[in-house]
Coordinates of C-alpha atoms and ligand atoms in Angstrom, one line a residue:
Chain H
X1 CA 3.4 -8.8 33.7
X2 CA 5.3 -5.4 33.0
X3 CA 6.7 -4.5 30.2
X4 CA 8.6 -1.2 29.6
X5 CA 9.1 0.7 26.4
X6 CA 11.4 4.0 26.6
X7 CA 11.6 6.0 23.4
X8 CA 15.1 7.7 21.8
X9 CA 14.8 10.0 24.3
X10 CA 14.9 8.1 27.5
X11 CA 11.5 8.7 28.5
X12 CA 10.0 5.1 29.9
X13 CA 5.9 4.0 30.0
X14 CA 5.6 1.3 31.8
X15 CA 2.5 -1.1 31.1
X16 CA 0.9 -4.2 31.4
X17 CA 1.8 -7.0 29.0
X18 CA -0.3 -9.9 28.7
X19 CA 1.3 -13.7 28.4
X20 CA 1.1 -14.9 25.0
X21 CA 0.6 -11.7 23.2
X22 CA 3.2 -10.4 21.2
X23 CA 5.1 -7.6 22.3
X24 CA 3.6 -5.4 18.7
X25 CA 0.4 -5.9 19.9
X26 CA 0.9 -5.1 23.8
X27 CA 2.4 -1.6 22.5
X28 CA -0.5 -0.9 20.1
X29 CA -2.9 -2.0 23.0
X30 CA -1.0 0.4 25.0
X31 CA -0.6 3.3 22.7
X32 CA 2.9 3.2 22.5
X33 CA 3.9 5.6 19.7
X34 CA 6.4 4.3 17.0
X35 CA 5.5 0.7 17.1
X36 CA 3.1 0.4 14.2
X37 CA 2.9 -2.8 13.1
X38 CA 0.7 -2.1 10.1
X39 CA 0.7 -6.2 8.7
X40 CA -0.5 -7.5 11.9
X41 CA 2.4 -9.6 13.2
X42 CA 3.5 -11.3 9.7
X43 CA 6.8 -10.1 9.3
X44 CA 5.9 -8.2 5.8
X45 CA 5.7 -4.2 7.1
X46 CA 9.2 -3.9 8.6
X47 CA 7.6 -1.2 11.1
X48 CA 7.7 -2.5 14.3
X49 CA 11.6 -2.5 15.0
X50 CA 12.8 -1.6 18.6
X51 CA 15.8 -2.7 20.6
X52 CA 15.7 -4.9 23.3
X53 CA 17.4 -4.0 26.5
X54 CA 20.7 -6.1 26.3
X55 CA 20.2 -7.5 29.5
X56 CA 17.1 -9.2 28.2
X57 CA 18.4 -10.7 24.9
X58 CA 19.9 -13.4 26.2
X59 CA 16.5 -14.6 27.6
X60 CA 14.8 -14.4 24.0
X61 CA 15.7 -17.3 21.2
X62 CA 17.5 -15.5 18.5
X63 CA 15.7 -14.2 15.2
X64 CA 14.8 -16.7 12.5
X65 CA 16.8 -16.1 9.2
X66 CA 12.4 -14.2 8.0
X67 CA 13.4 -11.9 10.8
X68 CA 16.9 -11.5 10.4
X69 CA 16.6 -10.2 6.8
X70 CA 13.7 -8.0 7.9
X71 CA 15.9 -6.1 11.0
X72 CA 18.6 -6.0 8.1
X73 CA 16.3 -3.6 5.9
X74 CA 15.3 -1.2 9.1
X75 CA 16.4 2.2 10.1
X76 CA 19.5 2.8 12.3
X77 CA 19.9 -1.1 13.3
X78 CA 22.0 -2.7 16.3
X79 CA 23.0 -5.8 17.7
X80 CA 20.1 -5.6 19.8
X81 CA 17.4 -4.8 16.9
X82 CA 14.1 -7.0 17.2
X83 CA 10.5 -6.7 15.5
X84 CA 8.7 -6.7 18.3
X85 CA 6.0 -9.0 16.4
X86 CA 8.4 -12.0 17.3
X87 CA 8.4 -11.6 21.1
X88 CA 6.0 -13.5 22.5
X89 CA 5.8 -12.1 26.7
X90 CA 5.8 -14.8 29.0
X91 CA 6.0 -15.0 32.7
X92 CA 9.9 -15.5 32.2
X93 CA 10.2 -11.8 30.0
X94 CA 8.0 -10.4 33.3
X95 CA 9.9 -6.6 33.2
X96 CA 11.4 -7.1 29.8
X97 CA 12.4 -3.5 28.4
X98 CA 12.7 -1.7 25.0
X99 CA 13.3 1.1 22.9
X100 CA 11.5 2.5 20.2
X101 CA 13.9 4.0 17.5
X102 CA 13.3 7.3 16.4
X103 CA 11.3 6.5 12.9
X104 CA 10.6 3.2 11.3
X105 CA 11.0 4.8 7.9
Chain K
X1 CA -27.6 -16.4 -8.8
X2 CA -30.8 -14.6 -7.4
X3 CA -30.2 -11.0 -7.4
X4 CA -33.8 -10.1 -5.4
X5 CA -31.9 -9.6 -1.7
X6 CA -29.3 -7.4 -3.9
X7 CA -29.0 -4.2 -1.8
X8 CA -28.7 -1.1 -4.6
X9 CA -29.1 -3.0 -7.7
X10 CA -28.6 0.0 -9.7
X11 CA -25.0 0.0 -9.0
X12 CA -22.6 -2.3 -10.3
X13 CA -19.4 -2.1 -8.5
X14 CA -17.3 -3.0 -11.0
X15 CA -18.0 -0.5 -13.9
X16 CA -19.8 2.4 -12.3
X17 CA -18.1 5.5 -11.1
X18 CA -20.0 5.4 -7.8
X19 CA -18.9 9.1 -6.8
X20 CA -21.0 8.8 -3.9
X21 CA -19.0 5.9 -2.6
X22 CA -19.0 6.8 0.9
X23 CA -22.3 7.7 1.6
X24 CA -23.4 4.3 0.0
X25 CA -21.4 2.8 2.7
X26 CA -23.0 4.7 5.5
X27 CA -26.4 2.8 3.8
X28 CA -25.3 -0.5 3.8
X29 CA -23.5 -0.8 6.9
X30 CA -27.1 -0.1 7.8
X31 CA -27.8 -3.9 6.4
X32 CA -24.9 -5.5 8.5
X33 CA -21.5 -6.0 8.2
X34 CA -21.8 -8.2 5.2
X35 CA -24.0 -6.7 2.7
X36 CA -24.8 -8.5 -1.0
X37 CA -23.9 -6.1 -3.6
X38 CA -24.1 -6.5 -7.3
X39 CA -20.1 -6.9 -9.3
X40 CA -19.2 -7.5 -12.6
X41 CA -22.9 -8.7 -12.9
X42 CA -23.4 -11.1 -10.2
X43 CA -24.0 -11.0 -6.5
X44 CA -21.2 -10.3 -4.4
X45 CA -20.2 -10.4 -0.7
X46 CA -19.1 -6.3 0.2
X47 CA -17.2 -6.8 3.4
X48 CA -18.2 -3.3 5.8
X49 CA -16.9 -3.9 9.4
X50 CA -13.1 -3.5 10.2
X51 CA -12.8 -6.2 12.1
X52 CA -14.4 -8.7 9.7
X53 CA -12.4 -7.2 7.1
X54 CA -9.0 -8.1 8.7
X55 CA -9.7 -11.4 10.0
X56 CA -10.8 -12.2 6.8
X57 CA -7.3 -11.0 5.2
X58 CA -5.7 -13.3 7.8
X59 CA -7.7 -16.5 7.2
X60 CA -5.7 -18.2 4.9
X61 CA -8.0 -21.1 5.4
X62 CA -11.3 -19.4 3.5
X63 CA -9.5 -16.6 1.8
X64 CA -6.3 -17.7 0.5
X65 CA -5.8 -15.0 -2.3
X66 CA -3.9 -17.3 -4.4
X67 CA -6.9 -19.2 -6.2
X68 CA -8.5 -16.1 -6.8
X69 CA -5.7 -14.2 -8.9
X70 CA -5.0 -17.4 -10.3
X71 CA -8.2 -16.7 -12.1
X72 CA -8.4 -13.5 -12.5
X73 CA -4.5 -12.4 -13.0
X74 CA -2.2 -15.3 -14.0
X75 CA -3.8 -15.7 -17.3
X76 CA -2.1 -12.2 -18.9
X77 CA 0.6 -11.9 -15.9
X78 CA 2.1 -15.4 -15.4
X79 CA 3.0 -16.5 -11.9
X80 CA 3.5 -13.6 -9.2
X81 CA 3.7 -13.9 -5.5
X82 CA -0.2 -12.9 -5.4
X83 CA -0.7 -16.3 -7.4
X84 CA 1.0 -18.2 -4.9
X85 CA 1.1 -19.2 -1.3
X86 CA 2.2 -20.9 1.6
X87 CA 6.3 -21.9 1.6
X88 CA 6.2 -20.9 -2.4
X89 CA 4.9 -17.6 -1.9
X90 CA 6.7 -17.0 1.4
X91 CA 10.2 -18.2 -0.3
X92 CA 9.7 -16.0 -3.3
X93 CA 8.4 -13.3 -1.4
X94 CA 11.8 -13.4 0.6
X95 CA 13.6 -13.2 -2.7
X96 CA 12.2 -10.1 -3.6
X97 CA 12.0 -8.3 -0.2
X98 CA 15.2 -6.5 0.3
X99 CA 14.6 -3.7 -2.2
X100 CA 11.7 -2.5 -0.5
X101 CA 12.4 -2.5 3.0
X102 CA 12.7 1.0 4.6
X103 CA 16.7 1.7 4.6
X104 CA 16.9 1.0 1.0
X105 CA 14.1 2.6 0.2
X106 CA 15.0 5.8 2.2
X107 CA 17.7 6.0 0.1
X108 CA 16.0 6.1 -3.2
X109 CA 14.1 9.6 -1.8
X110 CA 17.5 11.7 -2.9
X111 CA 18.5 9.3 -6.1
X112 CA 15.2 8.5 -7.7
X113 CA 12.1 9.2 -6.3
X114 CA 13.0 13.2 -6.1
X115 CA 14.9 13.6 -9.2
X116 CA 11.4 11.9 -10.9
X117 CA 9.1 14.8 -8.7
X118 CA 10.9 17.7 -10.3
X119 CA 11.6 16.5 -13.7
X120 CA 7.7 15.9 -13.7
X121 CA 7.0 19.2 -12.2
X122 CA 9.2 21.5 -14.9
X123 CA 6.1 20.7 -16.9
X124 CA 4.0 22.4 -14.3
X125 CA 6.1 25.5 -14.0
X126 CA 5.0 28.5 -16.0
X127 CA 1.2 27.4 -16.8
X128 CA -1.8 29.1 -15.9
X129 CA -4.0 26.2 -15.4
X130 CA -3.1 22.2 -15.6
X131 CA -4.2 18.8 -14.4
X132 CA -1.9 17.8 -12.1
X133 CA -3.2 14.4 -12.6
X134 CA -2.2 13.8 -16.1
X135 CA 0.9 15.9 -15.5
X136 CA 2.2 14.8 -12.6
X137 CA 0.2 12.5 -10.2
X138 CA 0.1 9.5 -13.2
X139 CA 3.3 9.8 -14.8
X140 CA 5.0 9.9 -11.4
X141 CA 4.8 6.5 -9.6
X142 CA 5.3 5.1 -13.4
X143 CA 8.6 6.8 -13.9
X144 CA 9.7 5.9 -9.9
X145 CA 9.1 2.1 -11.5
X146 CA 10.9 2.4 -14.9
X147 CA 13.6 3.9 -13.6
X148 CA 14.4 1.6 -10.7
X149 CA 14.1 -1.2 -13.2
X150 CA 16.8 0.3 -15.5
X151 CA 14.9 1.1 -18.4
X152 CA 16.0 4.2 -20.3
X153 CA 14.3 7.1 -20.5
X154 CA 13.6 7.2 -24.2
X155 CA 12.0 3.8 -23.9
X156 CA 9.5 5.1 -21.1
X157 CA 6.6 5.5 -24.0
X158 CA 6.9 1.9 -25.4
X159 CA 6.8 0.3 -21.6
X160 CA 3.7 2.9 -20.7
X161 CA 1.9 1.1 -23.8
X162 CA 2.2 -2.2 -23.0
X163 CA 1.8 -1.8 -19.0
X164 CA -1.6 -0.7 -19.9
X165 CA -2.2 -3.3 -22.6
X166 CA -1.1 -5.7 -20.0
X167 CA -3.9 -5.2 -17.5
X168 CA -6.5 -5.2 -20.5
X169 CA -6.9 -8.7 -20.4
X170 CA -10.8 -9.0 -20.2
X171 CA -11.4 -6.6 -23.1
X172 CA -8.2 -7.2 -25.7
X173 CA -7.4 -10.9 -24.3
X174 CA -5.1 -11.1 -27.8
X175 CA -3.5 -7.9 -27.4
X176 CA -2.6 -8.5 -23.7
X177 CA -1.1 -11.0 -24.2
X178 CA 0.6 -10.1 -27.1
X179 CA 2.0 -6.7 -25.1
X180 CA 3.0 -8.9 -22.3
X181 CA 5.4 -10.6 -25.1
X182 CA 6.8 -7.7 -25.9
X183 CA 7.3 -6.6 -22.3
X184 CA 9.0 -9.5 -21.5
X185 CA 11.3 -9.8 -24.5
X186 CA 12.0 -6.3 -23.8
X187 CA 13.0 -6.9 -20.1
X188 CA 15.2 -10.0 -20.5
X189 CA 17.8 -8.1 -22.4
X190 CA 18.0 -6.1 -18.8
X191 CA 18.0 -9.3 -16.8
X192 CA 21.0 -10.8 -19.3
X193 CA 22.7 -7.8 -19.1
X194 CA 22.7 -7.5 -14.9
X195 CA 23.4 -11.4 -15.0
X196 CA 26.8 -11.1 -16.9
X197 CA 28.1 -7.5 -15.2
X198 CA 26.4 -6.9 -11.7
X199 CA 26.0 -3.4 -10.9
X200 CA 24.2 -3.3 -7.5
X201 CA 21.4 -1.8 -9.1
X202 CA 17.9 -3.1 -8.3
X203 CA 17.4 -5.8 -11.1
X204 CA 20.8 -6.9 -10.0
X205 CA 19.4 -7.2 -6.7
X206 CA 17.0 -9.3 -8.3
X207 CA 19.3 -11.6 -10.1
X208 CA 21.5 -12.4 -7.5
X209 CA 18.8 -13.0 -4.8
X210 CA 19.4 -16.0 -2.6
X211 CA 16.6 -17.0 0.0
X212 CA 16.7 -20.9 1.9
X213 CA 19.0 -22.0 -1.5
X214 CA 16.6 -20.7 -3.9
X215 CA 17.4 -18.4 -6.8
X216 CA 14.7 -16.9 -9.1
X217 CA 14.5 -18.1 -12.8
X218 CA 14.5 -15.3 -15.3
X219 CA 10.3 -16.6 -15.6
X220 CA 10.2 -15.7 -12.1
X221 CA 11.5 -12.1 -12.7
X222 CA 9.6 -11.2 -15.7
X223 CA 6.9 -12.2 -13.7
X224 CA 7.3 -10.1 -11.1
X225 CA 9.0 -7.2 -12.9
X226 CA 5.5 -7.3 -14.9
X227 CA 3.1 -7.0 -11.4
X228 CA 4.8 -4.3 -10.4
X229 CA 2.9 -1.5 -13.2
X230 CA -0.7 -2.8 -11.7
X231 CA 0.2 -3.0 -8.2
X232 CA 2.3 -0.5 -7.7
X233 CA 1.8 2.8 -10.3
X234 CA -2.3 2.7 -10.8
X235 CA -2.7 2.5 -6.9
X236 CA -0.1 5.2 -5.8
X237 CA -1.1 7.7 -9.1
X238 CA -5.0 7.5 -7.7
X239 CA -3.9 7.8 -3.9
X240 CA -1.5 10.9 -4.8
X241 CA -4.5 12.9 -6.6
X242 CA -7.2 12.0 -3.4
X243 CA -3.8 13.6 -1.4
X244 CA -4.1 16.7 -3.5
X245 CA -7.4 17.3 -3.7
X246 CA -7.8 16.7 -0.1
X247 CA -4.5 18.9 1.0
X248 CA -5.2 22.3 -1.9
X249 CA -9.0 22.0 -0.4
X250 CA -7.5 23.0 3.1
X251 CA -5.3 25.6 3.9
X252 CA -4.4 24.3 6.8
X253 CA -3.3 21.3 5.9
X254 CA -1.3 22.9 3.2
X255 CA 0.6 24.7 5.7
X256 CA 1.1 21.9 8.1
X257 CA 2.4 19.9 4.8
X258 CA 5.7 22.0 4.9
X259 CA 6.1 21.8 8.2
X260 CA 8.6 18.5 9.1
X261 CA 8.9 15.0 7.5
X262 CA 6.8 13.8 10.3
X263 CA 3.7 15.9 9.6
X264 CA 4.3 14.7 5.7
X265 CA 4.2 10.9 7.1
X266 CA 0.6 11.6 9.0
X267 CA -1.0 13.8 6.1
X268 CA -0.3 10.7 3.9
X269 CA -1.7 8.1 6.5
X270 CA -4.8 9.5 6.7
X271 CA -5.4 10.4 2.9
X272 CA -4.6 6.7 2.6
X273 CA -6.9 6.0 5.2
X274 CA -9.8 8.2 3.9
X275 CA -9.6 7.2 0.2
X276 CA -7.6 4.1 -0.4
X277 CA -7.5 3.5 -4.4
X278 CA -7.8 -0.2 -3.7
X279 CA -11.4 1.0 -2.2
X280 CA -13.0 -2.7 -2.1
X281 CA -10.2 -5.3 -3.1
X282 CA -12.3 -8.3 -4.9
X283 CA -11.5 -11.7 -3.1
X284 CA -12.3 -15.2 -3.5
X285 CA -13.5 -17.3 -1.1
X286 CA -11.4 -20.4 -1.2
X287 CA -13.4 -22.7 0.9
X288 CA -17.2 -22.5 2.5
X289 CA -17.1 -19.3 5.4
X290 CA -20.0 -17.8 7.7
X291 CA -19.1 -14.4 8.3
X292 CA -21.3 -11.8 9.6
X293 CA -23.8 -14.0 9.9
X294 CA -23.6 -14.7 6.1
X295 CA -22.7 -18.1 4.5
X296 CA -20.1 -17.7 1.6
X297 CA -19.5 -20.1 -0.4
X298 CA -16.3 -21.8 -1.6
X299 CA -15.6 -20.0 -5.4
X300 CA -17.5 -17.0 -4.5
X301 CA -16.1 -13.9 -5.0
X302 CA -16.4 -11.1 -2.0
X303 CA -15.3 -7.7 -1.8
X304 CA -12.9 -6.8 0.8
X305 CA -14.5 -2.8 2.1
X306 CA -11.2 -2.0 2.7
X307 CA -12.6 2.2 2.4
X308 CA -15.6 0.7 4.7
X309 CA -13.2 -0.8 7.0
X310 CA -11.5 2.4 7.2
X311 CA -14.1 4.2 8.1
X312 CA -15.8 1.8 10.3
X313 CA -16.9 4.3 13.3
X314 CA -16.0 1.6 15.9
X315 CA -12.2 2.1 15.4
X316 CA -12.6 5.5 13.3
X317 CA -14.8 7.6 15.0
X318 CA -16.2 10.9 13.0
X319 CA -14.4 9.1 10.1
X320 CA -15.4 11.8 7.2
X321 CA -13.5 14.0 9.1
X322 CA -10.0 14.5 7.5
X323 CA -7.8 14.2 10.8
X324 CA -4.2 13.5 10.4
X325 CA -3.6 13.0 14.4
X326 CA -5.9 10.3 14.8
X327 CA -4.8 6.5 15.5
X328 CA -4.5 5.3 12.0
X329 CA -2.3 2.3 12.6
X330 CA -4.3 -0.4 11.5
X331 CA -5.7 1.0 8.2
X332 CA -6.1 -1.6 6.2
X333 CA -5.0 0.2 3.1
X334 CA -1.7 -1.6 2.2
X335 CA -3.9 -5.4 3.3
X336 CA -2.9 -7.2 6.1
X337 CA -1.1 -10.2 7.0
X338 CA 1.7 -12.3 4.3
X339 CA 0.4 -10.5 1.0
X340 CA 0.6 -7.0 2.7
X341 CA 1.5 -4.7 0.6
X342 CA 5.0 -4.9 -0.2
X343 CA 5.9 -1.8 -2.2
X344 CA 4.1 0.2 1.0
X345 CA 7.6 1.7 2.1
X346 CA 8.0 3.2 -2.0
X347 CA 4.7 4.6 -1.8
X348 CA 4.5 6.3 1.2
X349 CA 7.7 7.9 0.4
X350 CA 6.7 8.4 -3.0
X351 CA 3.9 10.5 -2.0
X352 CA 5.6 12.7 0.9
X353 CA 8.3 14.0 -1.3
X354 CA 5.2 14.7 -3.7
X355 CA 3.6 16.5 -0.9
X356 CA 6.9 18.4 0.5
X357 CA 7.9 19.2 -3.3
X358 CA 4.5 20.7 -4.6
X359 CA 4.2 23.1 -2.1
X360 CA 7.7 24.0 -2.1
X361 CA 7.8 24.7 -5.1
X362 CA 3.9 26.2 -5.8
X363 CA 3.0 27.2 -2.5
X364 CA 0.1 29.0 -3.9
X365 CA -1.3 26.6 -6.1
X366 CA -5.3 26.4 -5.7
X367 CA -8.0 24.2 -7.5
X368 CA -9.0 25.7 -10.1
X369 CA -13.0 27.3 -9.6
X370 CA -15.7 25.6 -11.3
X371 CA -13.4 22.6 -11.5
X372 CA -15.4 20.5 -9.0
X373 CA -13.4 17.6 -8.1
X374 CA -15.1 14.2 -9.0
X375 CA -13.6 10.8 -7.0
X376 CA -14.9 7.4 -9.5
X377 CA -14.6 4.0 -9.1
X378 CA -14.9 1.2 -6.6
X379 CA -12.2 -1.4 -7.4
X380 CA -9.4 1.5 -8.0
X381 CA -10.4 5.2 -7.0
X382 CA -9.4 8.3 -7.4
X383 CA -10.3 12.3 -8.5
X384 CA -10.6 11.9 -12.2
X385 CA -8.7 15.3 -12.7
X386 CA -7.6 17.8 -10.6
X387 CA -7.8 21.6 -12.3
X388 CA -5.0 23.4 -10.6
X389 CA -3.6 27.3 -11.4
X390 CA -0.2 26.5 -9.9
X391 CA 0.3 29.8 -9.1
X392 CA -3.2 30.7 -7.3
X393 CA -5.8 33.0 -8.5
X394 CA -5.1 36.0 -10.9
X395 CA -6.0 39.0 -8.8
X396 CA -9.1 40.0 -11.1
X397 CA -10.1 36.5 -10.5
X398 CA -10.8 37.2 -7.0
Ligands
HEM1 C1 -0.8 3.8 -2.3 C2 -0.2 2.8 -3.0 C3 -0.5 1.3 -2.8 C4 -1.6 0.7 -2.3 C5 -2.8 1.3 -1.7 C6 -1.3 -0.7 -2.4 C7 -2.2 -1.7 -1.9 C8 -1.9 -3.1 -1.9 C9 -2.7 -4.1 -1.3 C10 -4.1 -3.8 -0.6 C11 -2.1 -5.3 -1.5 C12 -2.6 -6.6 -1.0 C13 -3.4 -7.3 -2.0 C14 -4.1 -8.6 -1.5 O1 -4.1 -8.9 -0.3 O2 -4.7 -9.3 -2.4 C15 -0.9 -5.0 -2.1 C16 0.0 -6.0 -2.5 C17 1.2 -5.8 -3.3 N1 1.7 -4.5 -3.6 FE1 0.8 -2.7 -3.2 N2 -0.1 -0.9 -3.0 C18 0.4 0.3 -3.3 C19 1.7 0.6 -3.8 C20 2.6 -0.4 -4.2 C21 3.9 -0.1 -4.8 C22 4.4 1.2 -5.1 C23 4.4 -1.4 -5.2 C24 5.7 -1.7 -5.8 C25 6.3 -0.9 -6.7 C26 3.5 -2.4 -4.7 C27 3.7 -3.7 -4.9 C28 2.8 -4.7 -4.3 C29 3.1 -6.1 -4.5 C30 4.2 -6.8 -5.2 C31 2.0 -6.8 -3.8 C32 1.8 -8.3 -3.7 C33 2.4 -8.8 -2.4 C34 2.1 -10.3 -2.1 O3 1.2 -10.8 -2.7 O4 2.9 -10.9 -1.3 N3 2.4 -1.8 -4.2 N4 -0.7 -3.7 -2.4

């Protein structure tokens, strides 16, 4: 499945996601810079915020209140803010798209 | 326990300098990635390979931290989150949280954390030759602590005496637990104070915390207040000296250090990753493991390589070599998983406005010659001193 990550300034790599990973891992796997994800996936590093294309948000289940409070202590925050930790890819996110904020500090 | 299939028996992790640290690794990764090593006396499980390493911080079913600091902490520090786990730790962890996520802690950089760096660094100014460790690097994360919780400045000393009395347990059990007293007594006039007037501040973060209905007893924040000196000022005093040493020894990286904020955040990220104070993080297995081919036994204490993992040449490769540009986003520094780090956002700003500030203002500072610099222990590590002439070598010196 693809998934697409632009950064702040519009410039898109597209790769290949795998089903079940989480979408942290498929941009470490994939070299994305700016998604660090230093704990490993357990919501407790803050560091791997991105937005998620608005077009795709209504296909992901909204943030549990752990996530919620964790967007709400990152860097330049919108409506659209997720840690990418949270996003499991499945067939149905096939050509999901995000954007890596400028810093995660 | 038999101590004959003890690899370097002559070294006891625990109490010896080991300056050599990371050549000894380079030896007993030879052994395999789970080497017995002699601690505090007995025979312990060293933990080498990166990816063994973080597993084992994730397997909460063999290494749930909390029965080990339950032992080894909660006797002089009470109850902290490291004591506790599952939906306990991960409700009380969620009380303290917002404080120390990255937009609140950005804004400390300006209001605290800089103010701190220069007031420490006056005492720099106009000296020929200082230790920039017990001027600056130790004091430093201390005052960044103090201060957020409130306490004034002319009651810094008394706190710095009992912090360290505190962590003294195994030596002055009587006396540690006799500072914590005073500690706490000390700190509830601050917590009745924010409880009556509010004033946004972070122990009023504290007291007015709310997470799934759940508010934190006073117990709870004297407890916590209280972990912060160990966790959070011995590790990021030892990691800011290994940052200096490393940064004066290299002209290059000196002059990269002024460059942007971004070179700042990659200078630091690899210091951490090179020499992490919490160098091997002692853990208890809390139920019966093979690892690396090794059986571990529930109650048996292992050591987590986290400087081992970090230089483990299957995800590190040339890892003596001092490289800010390389991949370093799964050090495994600041742990891993639901106890990971949580001051890690404070630190690393912490030591970047060191790093920018220093050289701002003592751009020719140099290690002083003759001074060798000496990194010692195991558990926590760090240069011992660091001999600086702020403003570089006298010309006859030459
Ligand atoms: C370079 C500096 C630092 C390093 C290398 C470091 C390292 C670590 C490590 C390895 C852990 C996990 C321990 C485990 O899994 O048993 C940890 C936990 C923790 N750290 Fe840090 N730390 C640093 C600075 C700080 C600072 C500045 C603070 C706060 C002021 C802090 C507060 C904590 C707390 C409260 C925990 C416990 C988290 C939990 O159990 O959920 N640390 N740290």
């Amino acid at each position: 499945m693809r998934v697409t990550f632009f950064d702040i300034n519009g410039a898109a790599q597209h790769v290949e996601g795998r089903a079940g990973e989480n979408a942290m891992e498929c941009a470490k796997r994939n070299a994305i810079d700016g998604i660090i994800g230093e704990c490993g996936g357990a919501m407790a590093c803050a560091t791997c915020h991105a937005y998620v294309d608005p077009r795709w948000i209504a296909r992901l289940d909204p943030p549990e209140h752990q996530e919620r409070d964790m967007i709400d202590g990152c860097i330049d925050v919108r409506p659209e803010s997720r840690l990418t930790c949270q996003v499991i890819l499945e067939d149905a996110l096939d050509g999901i798209v995000f954007t890596v904020p400028d810093s995660q500090v | 326990m038999p101590d004959a299939d003890l690899l370097m028996p002559d070294v006891d992790f625990a109490y010896d300098d080991v300056p050599d640290l990371h050549e000894r690794i380079v030896q007993l990764r030879q052994n395999g990635p789970v080497v017995p090593v002699r601690y505090h006396g007995d025979r312990t499980w060293l933990i080498l390979d990166h990816e063994l390493v973080k597993q084992a911080f994730e397997d909460y079913d063999h290494f749930d931290p909390a029965p080990g600091y339950q032992q080894i902490a909660a006797p002089s520090m009470g109850q902290t989150i490291q004591t506790m786990s599952g939906d306990e730790h991960r409700i009380s962890r969620g009380l303290v949280t917002a404080p120390f996520l990255p937009s609140k802690i950005r804004s400390l950089v300006e209001d605290l954390i800089e103010p701190i760096a220069n007031e420490l660094l006056d005492r720099v100014a106009g000296k020929e030759v200082v230790d920039l460790v017990s001027t600056f690097t130790r004091p430093y994360p201390f005052m960044v602590i103090t201060r957020l919780l409130g306490i004034p400045v002319e009651d810094e000393e008394r706190m710095l005496e009992w912090a360290i009395k505190m962590i003294d347990f195994p030596w002055d059990p009587d006396g540690a637990v006799r500072a914590k007293e005073q500690f706490q007594a000390y700190m509830q006039t601050i917590i009745d104070d924010r409880r009556a007037n509010p004033t946004g501040d972070f122990m009023s973060m504290l007291v007015q915390a709310e997470y799934e209905g759940e508010r934190l007893s006073d117990e709870r924040i004297l407890g916590f207040v209280g972990l912060l000196f160990p966790a959070g000022s011995d590790t990021t005093y030892k990691n800011a000296g290994s940052l200096f040493a490393c940064v004066l020894a290299d002209p290059a990286l000196r002059e990269r250090a002024l460059r942007s904020p971004r070179d700042r955040e990659l200078i630091v990220t690899e210091s951490l990753r090179w020499q992490p104070p919490t160098a091997f993080l002692p853990r208890m297995a809390s139920n019966d493991v093979e690892l690396g081919n090794v059986q571990i036994r529930k109650g048996e204490w292992t050591l987590f390589g986290i400087t081992a993992a970090n230089a483990d040449p299957k995800v590190y490769p040339d890892p003596h070599r001092f490289d800010p540009d390389r991949d370093n986003r799964d050090i495994l520094t600041f742990g891993r998983s639901k106890h990971f780090c949580l001051g890690m956002h404070l630190a690393r700003r912490e030591l970047e406005t060191a790093l920018r500030l220093v050289f701002e203002r003592f751009p020719h500072m140099v290690l002083e010659k003759g001074e060798p610099v000496e990194f010692v222990g195991a558990v926590l590590r760090g240069p011992r001193a660091l001999h600086v002439r702020p403003y570089g070598q006298r010309e006859d010196q030459n």
